[in-house]
Tab-separated table of C-alpha atoms in Angstrom:
chain	number	residue	atom	x	y	z
A	1	MET	CA	-108.504	1.511	47.843
A	2	SER	CA	-105.889	-1.165	48.490
A	3	GLN	CA	-106.511	-4.794	49.329
A	4	PRO	CA	-107.629	-5.287	52.933
A	5	PRO	CA	-105.086	-6.370	55.528
A	6	ASN	CA	-105.283	-10.067	56.347
A	7	LEU	CA	-104.763	-12.518	59.189
A	8	ASP	CA	-101.783	-14.377	57.722
A	9	GLU	CA	-99.417	-13.302	60.502
A	10	GLU	CA	-101.958	-14.043	63.223
A	11	ASP	CA	-102.796	-17.453	61.735
A	12	LYS	CA	-99.113	-18.375	61.528
A	13	LEU	CA	-98.600	-17.469	65.178
A	14	LYS	CA	-101.751	-19.283	66.226
A	15	SER	CA	-100.426	-22.453	64.574
A	16	GLN	CA	-97.327	-22.042	66.762
A	17	GLY	CA	-99.446	-21.962	69.907
A	18	TYR	CA	-99.860	-18.218	70.469
A	19	GLU	CA	-103.446	-17.398	71.402
A	20	LEU	CA	-103.479	-13.731	72.404
A	21	ILE	CA	-101.814	-11.710	69.654
A	22	ALA	CA	-101.770	-7.913	69.929
A	23	GLY	CA	-101.346	-5.635	66.931
A	24	ILE	CA	-99.701	-2.282	67.749
A	25	ASP	CA	-99.508	0.986	65.829
A	26	GLU	CA	-99.022	4.700	66.504
A	27	VAL	CA	-100.413	7.961	65.147
A	28	GLY	CA	-99.000	11.477	65.342
A	29	ARG	CA	-95.313	10.706	65.032
A	30	GLY	CA	-94.791	13.349	62.334
A	31	ALA	CA	-97.069	16.060	63.728
A	32	LEU	CA	-95.745	19.418	64.924
A	33	ALA	CA	-98.195	19.628	67.823
A	34	GLY	CA	-100.120	17.376	70.158
A	35	PRO	CA	-99.343	13.941	71.549
A	36	VAL	CA	-98.184	10.755	69.931
A	37	VAL	CA	-100.822	8.068	70.491
A	38	ALA	CA	-100.406	4.301	70.234
A	39	SER	CA	-102.893	1.465	70.472
A	40	ALA	CA	-102.692	-2.272	71.049
A	41	VAL	CA	-105.567	-4.485	69.870
A	42	ILE	CA	-106.187	-8.190	70.452
A	43	LEU	CA	-108.751	-9.437	67.949
A	44	PRO	CA	-111.204	-12.255	68.706
A	45	ARG	CA	-110.435	-15.785	67.526
A	46	PRO	CA	-111.708	-17.456	65.472
A	47	ALA	CA	-111.805	-14.321	63.368
A	48	ASN	CA	-114.880	-14.401	61.171
A	49	LEU	CA	-116.547	-11.056	61.808
A	50	ALA	CA	-118.092	-9.438	58.719
A	51	TRP	CA	-116.574	-6.009	59.343
A	52	PHE	CA	-113.002	-7.332	59.124
A	53	GLY	CA	-113.196	-6.873	55.349
A	54	LEU	CA	-113.818	-3.134	55.816
A	55	VAL	CA	-110.629	-2.529	57.791
A	56	ARG	CA	-107.776	-0.653	56.129
A	57	ASP	CA	-104.815	1.375	57.306
A	58	SER	CA	-106.430	4.343	59.071
A	59	LYS	CA	-104.871	6.794	56.580
A	60	GLU	CA	-106.886	5.193	53.768
A	61	LEU	CA	-110.259	5.705	55.484
A	62	ASN	CA	-112.375	8.812	55.847
A	63	SER	CA	-113.357	9.991	59.320
A	64	ARG	CA	-116.865	8.502	59.130
A	65	LYS	CA	-115.563	5.027	58.318
A	66	ARG	CA	-112.865	5.282	60.981
A	67	GLU	CA	-115.403	6.254	63.630
A	68	SER	CA	-117.685	3.364	62.658
A	69	LEU	CA	-114.834	0.850	62.768
A	70	PHE	CA	-113.566	2.337	66.036
A	71	ASP	CA	-116.915	1.471	67.641
A	72	LEU	CA	-116.869	-2.065	66.212
A	73	ILE	CA	-113.297	-2.725	67.280
A	74	THR	CA	-113.762	-1.439	70.822
A	75	LYS	CA	-116.976	-3.448	71.145
A	76	GLU	CA	-115.802	-6.779	69.729
A	77	ALA	CA	-112.034	-6.957	70.293
A	78	ILE	CA	-110.826	-9.126	73.147
A	79	ALA	CA	-108.820	-6.184	74.466
A	80	VAL	CA	-107.813	-2.629	73.536
A	81	GLY	CA	-105.070	-0.546	75.141
A	82	ILE	CA	-104.108	3.076	74.440
A	83	GLY	CA	-100.892	4.951	75.213
A	84	ILE	CA	-100.521	8.744	75.083
A	85	VAL	CA	-97.263	10.714	75.318
A	86	PRO	CA	-97.548	14.540	75.417
A	87	PRO	CA	-95.366	16.975	73.443
A	88	GLN	CA	-93.287	18.033	76.456
A	89	VAL	CA	-92.107	14.444	76.876
A	90	ILE	CA	-91.546	14.122	73.123
A	91	ASP	CA	-89.284	17.182	73.317
A	92	SER	CA	-87.362	15.781	76.270
A	93	ILE	CA	-86.693	12.237	75.034
A	94	ASN	CA	-87.131	12.497	71.193
A	95	ILE	CA	-89.978	11.232	69.037
A	96	LEU	CA	-88.686	7.694	68.502
A	97	LYS	CA	-88.352	7.025	72.231
A	98	ALA	CA	-91.723	8.714	72.819
A	99	THR	CA	-93.333	6.480	70.192
A	100	ARG	CA	-91.947	3.362	71.851
A	101	LEU	CA	-93.091	4.691	75.237
A	102	ALA	CA	-96.633	5.177	73.912
A	103	MET	CA	-96.589	1.636	72.521
A	104	MET	CA	-95.389	0.244	75.848
A	105	GLN	CA	-98.174	2.128	77.620
A	106	ALA	CA	-100.709	0.678	75.193
A	107	VAL	CA	-99.518	-2.861	75.926
A	108	GLU	CA	-99.513	-2.240	79.675
A	109	LYS	CA	-103.081	-0.905	79.533
A	110	LEU	CA	-104.436	-4.038	77.888
A	111	PRO	CA	-106.716	-5.734	80.441
A	112	ILE	CA	-105.095	-9.075	79.583
A	113	GLN	CA	-101.468	-9.737	78.684
A	114	PRO	CA	-100.837	-10.836	75.100
A	115	ASN	CA	-98.618	-13.790	74.188
A	116	PHE	CA	-97.151	-12.071	71.122
A	117	LEU	CA	-96.867	-8.554	69.669
A	118	LEU	CA	-97.128	-7.590	65.996
A	119	ILE	CA	-95.784	-4.051	65.689
A	120	ASP	CA	-95.832	-1.637	62.768
A	121	ARG	CA	-92.169	-1.088	61.786
A	122	LEU	CA	-90.702	-0.868	65.283
A	123	SER	CA	-89.535	-3.207	68.027
A	124	LEU	CA	-89.857	-2.824	71.791
A	125	SER	CA	-86.559	-4.058	73.188
A	126	GLN	CA	-87.601	-3.266	76.753
A	127	CYS	CA	-90.673	-5.490	76.480
A	128	PRO	CA	-90.198	-9.187	77.372
A	129	ILE	CA	-93.170	-10.354	75.281
A	130	PRO	CA	-92.203	-12.136	72.002
A	131	GLN	CA	-92.696	-9.764	69.090
A	132	LYS	CA	-92.232	-9.022	65.411
A	133	GLY	CA	-91.885	-5.690	63.641
A	134	ILE	CA	-93.600	-5.590	60.256
A	135	THR	CA	-92.782	-2.980	57.604
A	136	ARG	CA	-96.043	-1.382	56.415
A	137	GLY	CA	-97.819	-3.613	58.882
A	138	ASP	CA	-100.809	-1.281	59.000
A	139	LYS	CA	-101.483	-2.186	55.355
A	140	SER	CA	-100.947	-5.942	55.576
A	141	CYS	CA	-101.760	-7.123	59.108
A	142	LEU	CA	-105.331	-6.913	60.386
A	143	SER	CA	-104.463	-6.529	64.074
A	144	ILE	CA	-102.063	-3.672	63.337
A	145	ALA	CA	-104.572	-1.972	61.009
A	146	CYS	CA	-107.211	-2.118	63.760
A	147	ALA	CA	-104.715	-0.591	66.191
A	148	SER	CA	-104.038	2.204	63.701
A	149	ILE	CA	-107.758	3.019	63.593
A	150	ILE	CA	-108.071	3.101	67.392
A	151	ALA	CA	-105.000	5.334	67.697
A	152	LYS	CA	-106.085	7.661	64.878
A	153	VAL	CA	-109.627	8.212	66.143
A	154	THR	CA	-108.385	8.696	69.706
A	155	ARG	CA	-105.833	11.296	68.670
A	156	ASP	CA	-108.213	13.104	66.308
A	157	ARG	CA	-110.735	13.448	69.114
A	158	MET	CA	-108.042	14.842	71.398
A	159	MET	CA	-106.933	17.361	68.783
A	160	LYS	CA	-110.516	18.555	68.377
A	161	GLU	CA	-110.714	19.145	72.132
A	162	LEU	CA	-107.357	20.926	72.081
A	163	ASP	CA	-108.675	23.110	69.243
A	164	ILE	CA	-111.215	24.465	71.723
A	165	MET	CA	-108.406	25.344	74.147
A	166	TYR	CA	-106.223	26.884	71.405
A	167	PRO	CA	-108.727	27.955	68.728
A	168	ASP	CA	-106.448	30.075	66.539
A	169	TYR	CA	-104.276	27.284	65.104
A	170	GLY	CA	-106.820	25.112	63.294
A	171	PHE	CA	-105.980	21.912	65.181
A	172	ALA	CA	-109.413	20.435	64.479
A	173	GLN	CA	-108.652	20.557	60.755
A	174	HIS	CA	-104.972	19.638	60.381
A	175	LYS	CA	-104.619	17.690	63.674
A	176	GLY	CA	-101.239	19.272	64.353
A	177	TYR	CA	-99.534	18.276	61.094
A	178	GLY	CA	-97.429	20.749	59.145
A	179	THR	CA	-99.928	22.073	56.621
A	180	ARG	CA	-99.503	25.492	55.020
A	181	LYS	CA	-102.255	26.896	57.224
A	182	HIS	CA	-100.619	25.499	60.335
A	183	ILE	CA	-97.214	26.935	59.441
A	184	SER	CA	-98.832	30.284	58.676
A	185	CYS	CA	-100.523	30.317	62.082
A	186	LEU	CA	-97.232	29.414	63.755
A	187	GLN	CA	-95.453	32.273	62.002
A	188	LYS	CA	-98.099	34.764	63.104
A	189	LEU	CA	-98.790	33.502	66.629
A	190	GLY	CA	-95.719	31.568	67.659
A	191	PRO	CA	-96.023	28.118	69.264
A	192	SER	CA	-98.817	27.123	71.610
A	193	PRO	CA	-98.244	25.087	74.794
A	194	ILE	CA	-98.923	21.884	72.846
A	195	HIS	CA	-96.367	22.427	70.083
A	196	ARG	CA	-93.245	20.270	69.884
A	197	LEU	CA	-90.557	22.905	70.314
A	198	TYR	CA	-87.666	20.780	69.089
A	199	PHE	CA	-89.281	19.784	65.792
A	200	ALA	CA	-87.440	21.797	63.136
A	201	PRO	CA	-90.364	23.845	61.684
A	202	VAL	CA	-91.382	24.962	65.179
A	203	ARG	CA	-87.807	25.460	66.415
A	204	ASN	CA	-86.927	27.550	63.367
A	205	ILE	CA	-89.888	29.851	63.949
A	206	VAL	CA	-89.034	30.197	67.652
A	207	THR	CA	-85.396	31.053	66.960
A	208	SER	CA	-86.373	33.610	64.297
A	209	GLN	CA	-88.607	35.515	66.689
A	210	SER	CA	-87.339	38.507	68.605
A	211	PRO	CA	-85.925	37.772	72.088
A	212	PRO	CA	-86.779	36.716	74.656
A	213	SER	CA	-87.096	33.377	72.890
A	214	LEU	CA	-89.575	30.806	74.071
A	215	LYS	CA	-87.865	27.930	75.876
A	216	SER	CA	-89.242	24.542	76.741
A	217	SER	CA	-89.138	25.519	80.425
A	218	ASP	CA	-91.481	28.407	79.652
A	219	VAL	CA	-94.193	26.157	78.258
A	220	VAL	CA	-97.223	25.517	80.412
A	221	GLN	CA	-97.966	21.832	80.859
A	222	THR	CA	-101.258	20.894	79.231
A	223	GLU	CA	-103.464	18.188	80.666
A	224	PHE	CA	-104.398	15.888	77.809
A	225	PRO	CA	-107.948	14.507	77.876
A	226	LEU	CA	-107.938	10.745	78.289
A	227	PRO	CA	-109.950	8.664	75.809
């Protein structure tokens, strides 16, 4: 496992007078089905909680560790916000805009407004709050890594609930990503109402099927369970 993310960025900003610093990350950007989910997390200061040393990028943790850290973060963070953008919106505005929309929602749902945003890779030009995009921020910046855990656990829980609604695709296992099993299910069953129709693997399967082809207007809107 890699070295834990640290508070260097947060400490630097604190020395400049910023007190409420939100880390932001997303999960589900590359999936073929389900929503894109973003989280914003403001960690307590001074930051001396023992569990900080256990935090990693959510992709480096198993589900048990993520769930445990999710509980600690939601309990002890100053504020947590979550943004969720469904696949129909992703199809209509593209995944990059949908990711930024989810991040904006996460910031807006924070119970207190941050003074500064630390964002994994991206920037939010429509947001007036001072900010910095950090490449691989989920591996180096503690606030962003915590946001990645909140977003990952939230989305995984949603995909497990959606697996109950659409049990033949294996969403509880692959969480909507393009695994061999998922592609095989798509080829046999066609897309479900929560698939992203304009993502190439899904679009190619739709266009290869016999007419009438499934169009985005034919897809039933799915109510996504809120965290």
